[in-house]
Amino acid sequence: MTSAAPTSRHRLAEIGALLAEPARAGILLALIDGSARPAGELAALAGVAPATASAHLQRLVAGGLLALHAQGRHRYFRLAGEDVAHLVETLALAGAHAPAAAAVSPADTPLRRARTCYRHLAGRLGVALFERLRERDALELGSDAIRLSAAGARWLHDAGLFDDDEGLALAGRSCVDWTERRFHLAGALGNRLAERLFERGWLRPRRDSRALALGARGDAGLRALGIDWTRL
Amino acid sequence: MTSAAPTSRHRLAEIGALLAEPARAGILLALIDGSARPAGELAALAGVAPATASAHLQRLVAGGLLALHAQGRHRYFRLAGEDVAHLVETLALAGAHAPAAAAVSPADTPLRRARTCYRHLAGRLGVALFERLRERDALELGSDAIRLSAAGARWLHDAGLFDDDEGLALAGRSCVDWTERRFHLAGALGNRLAERLFERGWLRPRRDSRALALGARGDAGLRALGIDWTRL
DNA sequence: GCGTCGTTTCGGCCGCCGCCGAAGCGTCCC
DNA sequence: GGGACGCTTCGGCGGCGGCCGAAACGACGC
């Protein structure tokens, strides 16, 4: 009985150990919207002294979960990639199982309505957008990704979001939303879509929160896609 | 700046801590094919004394990752659910990133050709089956799952796999294969499909391995679905 | 009933790691 | 250059937890 995974279990344990501390878990969760934050801010967020946070950040970078970007006397940390974000969300989702909806209920309504998850959209808006894309046959289930159909590219172009044929080459991925328990669009395609929604002024970030607010041109735009923001 | 996730980071850390030890990670990986194994066997697999394994198993059960099924003087442990299997695979996949394919190369060819992942099919066969289902428009991307289309149900029925309209109500999920890096079918629908392949004698498990062998009626059956086992 | 076997509990050892304050280093600004 | 600031390194403390052998427990088979 040669154990089937001689080395992989060590790597698995390694990743587990990186998440095993509330301070580190808090740091990862604080970065899950794709933002980059300086060490001091992360220390405050995690509730530990700068010295402690520094050690944690060092370990997270060494473990490949965080990327580091030094700028002047600040050192900005962000998640090393989308797969890390996906990993953390998967784990957080699994950890929440039963009391998930209850735990997020009262003050977090804007968060549940629309927020960023790494660099794509989540919350009810993310789910609604995914549903509309499905209904319009805008998505094709590929063998290694979810891609935009020709009809989908046309639809998004007509809505003023995408340039011509933009997005046809982008690989998307479905991602289970941890508040809504339904699919939304992630991956490169999901990221681009979110990016365009910001550029076009349909959505804008709120300060100090992952939640999103409706931009000046957002209501009309979303309505043209068949989504009513006020009823989300 | 109220930290956005007051409690969830503790739960995340909790799960991380459960994975953080190579012995526990090994136990989880040993159970990822959905099998149930007695404590002693898991101790040997993890390379620790029975006493140590017992403590680990206790923690894993308390943490909700393992389920326990006592039978006589044996106590069988298995993963608590498919979401746990998905979680472990996601983590193992993320941990492997670069050297994944290399690490599995030589002796594991049967494993890469066809194996079980929890209770559904993976490996090249799993991927090929998913591709054929896609090509036949047998799958529909739902808002919370991948479901069988009417055409798909008919196709699988005609192939002698499913009973009438069986599987229309089952929720499937796509799952990224960690050797092939492509989608295959998981979830209840994927499980049922794998189950039928065993029942019909198309596939059978190998001893002491997650790899699968071709059953007596498998070659003809798969060929009728457009899959050539010998070229997988 | 009595050994055997699978499993758990107990006790003790040891190492790893999180935590902090203080000190050191580099950057920025005046 | 001097001082403020952001961050890291160092040193030391404390606790959690992994590991094992020995012993206890319960089920099975004769």
Short mmCIF file of C-alpha atoms (C1' of nucleotides) in Angstrom, two decimals, chain C residues 2-29:
data_model
loop_
_atom_site.label_atom_id
_atom_site.label_comp_id
_atom_site.label_asym_id
_atom_site.label_seq_id
_atom_site.Cartn_x
_atom_site.Cartn_y
_atom_site.Cartn_z
"C1'" DC C 2 -10.86 -16.19 27.63
"C1'" DG C 3 -7.56 -14.65 24.33
"C1'" DT C 4 -7.33 -11.66 20.31
"C1'" DC C 5 -7.92 -7.66 17.92
"C1'" DG C 6 -9.31 -2.91 16.74
"C1'" DT C 7 -9.69 1.31 18.86
"C1'" DT C 8 -9.61 4.84 22.29
"C1'" DT C 9 -7.86 7.20 26.51
"C1'" DC C 10 -4.17 8.73 29.38
"C1'" DG C 11 0.24 10.76 30.61
"C1'" DG C 12 4.31 12.86 29.43
"C1'" DC C 13 7.71 14.78 26.42
"C1'" DC C 14 9.07 18.09 23.10
"C1'" DG C 15 9.05 21.32 19.46
"C1'" DC C 16 6.76 24.71 16.83
"C1'" DC C 17 4.70 29.00 16.55
"C1'" DG C 18 1.96 33.15 17.82
"C1'" DC C 19 2.46 37.11 20.41
"C1'" DC C 20 4.60 41.38 21.83
"C1'" DG C 21 8.09 45.39 22.90
"C1'" DA C 22 12.27 47.28 21.61
"C1'" DA C 23 15.56 48.20 18.41
"C1'" DG C 24 17.18 48.64 13.60
"C1'" DC C 25 16.62 49.97 8.73
"C1'" DG C 26 14.98 52.42 4.82
"C1'" DT C 27 11.98 56.12 2.87
"C1'" DC C 28 9.88 60.45 2.74
"C1'" DC C 29 9.40 65.34 3.82
#
